[in-house]
XYZ file of C-alpha atoms in Angstrom:
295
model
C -15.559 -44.382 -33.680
C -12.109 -44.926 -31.629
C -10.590 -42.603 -33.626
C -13.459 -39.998 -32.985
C -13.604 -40.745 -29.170
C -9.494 -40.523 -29.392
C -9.216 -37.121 -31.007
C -12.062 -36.041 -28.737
C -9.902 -36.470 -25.531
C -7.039 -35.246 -27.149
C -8.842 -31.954 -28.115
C -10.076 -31.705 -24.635
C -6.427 -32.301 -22.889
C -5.068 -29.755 -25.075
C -7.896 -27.179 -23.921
C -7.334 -27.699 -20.513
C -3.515 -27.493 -20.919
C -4.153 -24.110 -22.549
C -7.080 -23.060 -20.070
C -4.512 -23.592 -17.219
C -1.254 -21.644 -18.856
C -3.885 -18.484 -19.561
C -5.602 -18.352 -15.701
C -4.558 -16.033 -13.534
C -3.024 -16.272 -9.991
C -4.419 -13.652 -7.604
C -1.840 -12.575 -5.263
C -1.692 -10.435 -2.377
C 1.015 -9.003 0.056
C -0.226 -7.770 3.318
C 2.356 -5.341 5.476
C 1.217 -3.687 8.579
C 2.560 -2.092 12.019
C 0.922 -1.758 15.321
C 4.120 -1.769 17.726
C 6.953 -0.105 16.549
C 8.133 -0.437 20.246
C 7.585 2.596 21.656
C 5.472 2.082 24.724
C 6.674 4.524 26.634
C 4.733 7.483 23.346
C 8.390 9.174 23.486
C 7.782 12.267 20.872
C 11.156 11.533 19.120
C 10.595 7.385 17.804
C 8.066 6.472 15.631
C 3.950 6.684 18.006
C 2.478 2.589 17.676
C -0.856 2.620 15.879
C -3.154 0.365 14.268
C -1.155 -1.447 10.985
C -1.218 -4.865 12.161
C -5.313 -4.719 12.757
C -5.616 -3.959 9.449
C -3.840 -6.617 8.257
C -6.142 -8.871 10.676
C -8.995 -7.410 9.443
C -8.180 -7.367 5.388
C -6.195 -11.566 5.081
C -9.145 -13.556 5.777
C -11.616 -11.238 3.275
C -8.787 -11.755 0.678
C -7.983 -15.805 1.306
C -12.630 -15.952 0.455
C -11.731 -14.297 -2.545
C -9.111 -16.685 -3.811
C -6.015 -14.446 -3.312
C -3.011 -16.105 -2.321
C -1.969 -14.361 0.665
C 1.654 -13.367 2.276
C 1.628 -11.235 5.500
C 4.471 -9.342 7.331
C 3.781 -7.396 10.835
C 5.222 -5.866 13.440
C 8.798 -7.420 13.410
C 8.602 -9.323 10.497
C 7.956 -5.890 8.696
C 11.477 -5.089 8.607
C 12.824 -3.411 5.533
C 14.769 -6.348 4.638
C 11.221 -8.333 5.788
C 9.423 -6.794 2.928
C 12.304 -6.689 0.299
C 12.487 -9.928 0.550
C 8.679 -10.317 0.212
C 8.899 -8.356 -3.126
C 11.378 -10.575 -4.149
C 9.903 -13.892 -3.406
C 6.002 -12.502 -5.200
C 8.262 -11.299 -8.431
C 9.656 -14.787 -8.348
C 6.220 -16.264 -8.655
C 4.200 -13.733 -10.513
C 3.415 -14.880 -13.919
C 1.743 -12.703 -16.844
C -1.695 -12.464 -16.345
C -1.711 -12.416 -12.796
C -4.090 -9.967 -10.496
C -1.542 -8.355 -7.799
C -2.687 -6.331 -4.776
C -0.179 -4.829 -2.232
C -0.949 -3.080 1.096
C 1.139 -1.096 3.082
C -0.639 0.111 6.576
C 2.178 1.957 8.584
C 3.740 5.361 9.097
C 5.450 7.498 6.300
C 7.468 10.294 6.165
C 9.116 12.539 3.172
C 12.857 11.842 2.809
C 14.410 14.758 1.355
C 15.480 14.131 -2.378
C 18.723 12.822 -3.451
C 18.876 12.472 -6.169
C 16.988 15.299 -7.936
C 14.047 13.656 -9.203
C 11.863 15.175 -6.996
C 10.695 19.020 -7.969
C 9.771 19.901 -4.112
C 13.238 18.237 -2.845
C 11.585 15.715 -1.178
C 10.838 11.617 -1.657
C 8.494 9.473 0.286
C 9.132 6.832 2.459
C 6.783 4.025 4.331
C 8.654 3.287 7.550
C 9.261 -0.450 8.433
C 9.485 -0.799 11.917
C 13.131 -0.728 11.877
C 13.664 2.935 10.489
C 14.362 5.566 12.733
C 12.370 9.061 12.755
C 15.626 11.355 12.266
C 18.749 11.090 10.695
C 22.133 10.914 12.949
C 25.301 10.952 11.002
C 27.343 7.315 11.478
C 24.289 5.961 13.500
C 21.298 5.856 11.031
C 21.146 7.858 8.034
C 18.130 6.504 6.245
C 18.708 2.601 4.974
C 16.061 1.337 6.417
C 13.333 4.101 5.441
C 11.358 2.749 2.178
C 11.594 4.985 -0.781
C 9.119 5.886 -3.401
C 12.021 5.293 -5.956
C 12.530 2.189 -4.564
C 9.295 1.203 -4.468
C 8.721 2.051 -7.697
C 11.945 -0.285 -9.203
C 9.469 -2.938 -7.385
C 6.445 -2.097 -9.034
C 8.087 -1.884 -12.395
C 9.441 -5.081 -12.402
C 5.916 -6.705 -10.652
C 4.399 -5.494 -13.947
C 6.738 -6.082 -16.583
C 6.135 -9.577 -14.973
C 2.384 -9.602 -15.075
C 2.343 -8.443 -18.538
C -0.514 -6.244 -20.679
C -3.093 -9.183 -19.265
C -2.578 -8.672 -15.512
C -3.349 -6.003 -12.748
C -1.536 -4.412 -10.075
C -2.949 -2.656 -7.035
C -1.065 -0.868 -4.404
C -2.545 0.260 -1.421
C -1.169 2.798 0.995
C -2.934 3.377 4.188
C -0.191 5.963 5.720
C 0.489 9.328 5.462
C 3.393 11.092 4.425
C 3.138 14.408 6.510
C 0.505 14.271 9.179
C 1.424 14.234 13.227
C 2.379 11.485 15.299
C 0.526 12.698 18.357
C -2.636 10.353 19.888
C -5.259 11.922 21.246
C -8.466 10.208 23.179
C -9.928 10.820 19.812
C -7.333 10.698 17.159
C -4.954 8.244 15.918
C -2.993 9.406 13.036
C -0.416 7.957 10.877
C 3.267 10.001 9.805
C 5.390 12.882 10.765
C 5.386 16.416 10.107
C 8.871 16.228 9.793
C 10.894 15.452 6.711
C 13.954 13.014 6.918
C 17.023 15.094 6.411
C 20.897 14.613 5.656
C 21.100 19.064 5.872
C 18.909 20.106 8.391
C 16.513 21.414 5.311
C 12.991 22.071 6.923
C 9.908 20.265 5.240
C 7.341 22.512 3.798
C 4.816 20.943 1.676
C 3.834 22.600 -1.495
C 0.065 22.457 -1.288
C -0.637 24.588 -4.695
C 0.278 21.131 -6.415
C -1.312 18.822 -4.228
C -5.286 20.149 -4.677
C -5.852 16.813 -7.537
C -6.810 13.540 -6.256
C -6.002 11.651 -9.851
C -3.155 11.401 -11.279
C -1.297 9.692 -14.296
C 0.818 7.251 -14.105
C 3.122 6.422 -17.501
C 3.349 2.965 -18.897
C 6.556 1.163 -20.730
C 5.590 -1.204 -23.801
C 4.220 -4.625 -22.340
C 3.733 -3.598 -18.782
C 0.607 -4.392 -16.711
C -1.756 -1.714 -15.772
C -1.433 -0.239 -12.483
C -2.998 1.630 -9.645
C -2.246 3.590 -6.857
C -4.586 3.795 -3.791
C -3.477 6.373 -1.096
C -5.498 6.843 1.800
C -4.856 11.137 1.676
C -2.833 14.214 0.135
C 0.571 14.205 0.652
C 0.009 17.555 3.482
C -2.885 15.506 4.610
C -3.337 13.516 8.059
C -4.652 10.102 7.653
C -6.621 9.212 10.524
C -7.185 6.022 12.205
C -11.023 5.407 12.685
C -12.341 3.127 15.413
C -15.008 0.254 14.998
C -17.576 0.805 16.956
C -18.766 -2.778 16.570
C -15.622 -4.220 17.890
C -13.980 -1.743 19.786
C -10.503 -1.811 17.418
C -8.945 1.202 15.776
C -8.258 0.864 11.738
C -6.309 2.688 8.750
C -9.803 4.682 7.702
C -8.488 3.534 3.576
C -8.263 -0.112 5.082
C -11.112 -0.374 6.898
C -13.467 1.246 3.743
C -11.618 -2.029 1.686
C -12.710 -4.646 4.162
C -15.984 -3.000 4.108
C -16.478 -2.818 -0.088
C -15.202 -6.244 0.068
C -18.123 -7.944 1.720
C -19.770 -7.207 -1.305
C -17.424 -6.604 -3.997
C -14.667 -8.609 -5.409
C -11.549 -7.675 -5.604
C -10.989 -7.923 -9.635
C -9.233 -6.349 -12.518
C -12.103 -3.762 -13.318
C -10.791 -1.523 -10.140
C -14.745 -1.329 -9.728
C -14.517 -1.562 -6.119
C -12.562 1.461 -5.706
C -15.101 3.769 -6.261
C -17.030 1.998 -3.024
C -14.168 2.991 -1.045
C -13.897 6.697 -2.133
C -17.554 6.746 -1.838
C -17.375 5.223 1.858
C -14.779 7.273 3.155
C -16.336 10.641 1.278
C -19.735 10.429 3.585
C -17.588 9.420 6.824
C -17.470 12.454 8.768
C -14.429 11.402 10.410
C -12.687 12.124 7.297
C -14.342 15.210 6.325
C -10.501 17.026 5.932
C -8.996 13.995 4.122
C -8.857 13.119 0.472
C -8.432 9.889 -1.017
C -5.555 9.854 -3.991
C -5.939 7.575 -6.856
C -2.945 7.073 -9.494
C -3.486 5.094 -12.221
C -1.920 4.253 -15.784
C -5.269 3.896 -17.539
């Protein structure tokens, strides 16, 4: 009977060893910019909008659902801020794991250089410490976050996470709307592109009229997708909250919403609440949501 009893707990031990090395961390990083310090709305630095709110309005929905949160804004949302970040999450990430970025701030397209791009231009998210144009000696674009190097981030998240985990990223900005505020409108990006030449941005449109797209997978890497708030040509407005008087990202505040109701989980379920959401907003009526995803 010892001996039964004995094995028993040892069986059991060993399951819960194994139980524990197979569950999965949720993990979210939170990066959003209200003030990017220009209080005086001069036309030539970056307008202040709504980022941080989002990020007030999104960390305590994900902390209920059991995400482990990290959160940069306003000055902590430096580019070296949220490099950093990405460094520290890849640290801990584990395979497995359920990952969700957002990024709530301005963007901008960065003209290409280095030829991956077939309309000449990248895109950038802005940390608060990137300049709008590009002055030879002065500023000349380290501080602007890249797709490409975004990307190098993503890659490694899910070679870390594995065939068993799930990444999310979330981008509530736009990456060639206006930067002028009405009464009415807040919108997020520039018009202009970031450029070492003096090339002129010109979107290409006749590529841009899909809202899914494809993205490729190497051998062992995680699943991933890509939540943009509109078109690259797009504006992505800022809608208020009636309720509470407070302006959001439109893409953020449609999460926040779905996620009173809906987890957050590995299905990517929820996103179709979103679309759904910001579809019958009116508000939105000339803005598409983008979804890219590797499966």
């Amino acid at each position: 009977m010892r001996n039964v009893i004995k094995s028993s707990i040892v069986y059991f031990v060993l399951l819960l060893g194994v139980q524990t090395l197979n569950a999965e961390t949720k993990r979210a990083l939170l990066v959003g910019i209200s003030d990017y310090g220009n209080t005086i709305e001069d036309p030539n630095k970056w307008a202040n909008i709504s980022g941080a709110n989002d990020i007030e309005l999104l960390k305590p929905l994900f902390k209920e659902q059991g995400f482990e949160v990290t959160s940069l804004v306003d000055r902590q949302a430096t580019h070296a801020g949220i490099t950093k970040a990405f460094e520290r999450l890849i640290k801990n990430c584990k395979k497995g794991d359920l990952v969700y970025l957002h990024f709530s701030m301005h963007g901008q397209p960065f003209e290409d250089l280095n030829g991956d791009e077939p309309d000449g231009w990248d895109e950038a998210l802005i940390p608060v410490d990137a300049r709008m144009y590009f002055e030879k000696g002065k500023y000349e674009g380290k501080n602007h976050l890249i797709d490409d190097e975004l990307e190098k981030y993503v890659s490694t998240i899910r070679n870390k996470l594995g065939t068993t985990g799930k990444l999310f990223v979330v981008l509530d900005a736009c990456h060639s709307g206006t930067s002028s505020r009405g009464d009415d409108d807040h919108v997020r990006g520039v018009r202009e592109g970031f450029t070492r030449s003096g090339k002129y941005y010109t979107p290409d449109r006749s590529r841009e009229q899909n809202d899914y797209f494809r993205v490729p997978t190497a051998v062992g890497q995680a699943p991933v997708t890509f939540i943009e708030a509109c078109r690259s040509y797009q504006v992505n407005k800022e809608i208020l909250n009636k309720e509470n008087k407070t302006w959001y990202g439109s893409l953020s505040f449609y999460i926040a919403k779905t996620m009173s109701s809906i987890k957050i989980d590995k299905s990517g379920k929820w996103i179709d609440a979103v679309k759904i959401g910001m579809k019958n907003d009116r508000r939105l009526r000339r803005q598409n949501m983008v979804i890219e995803t590797s499966k």
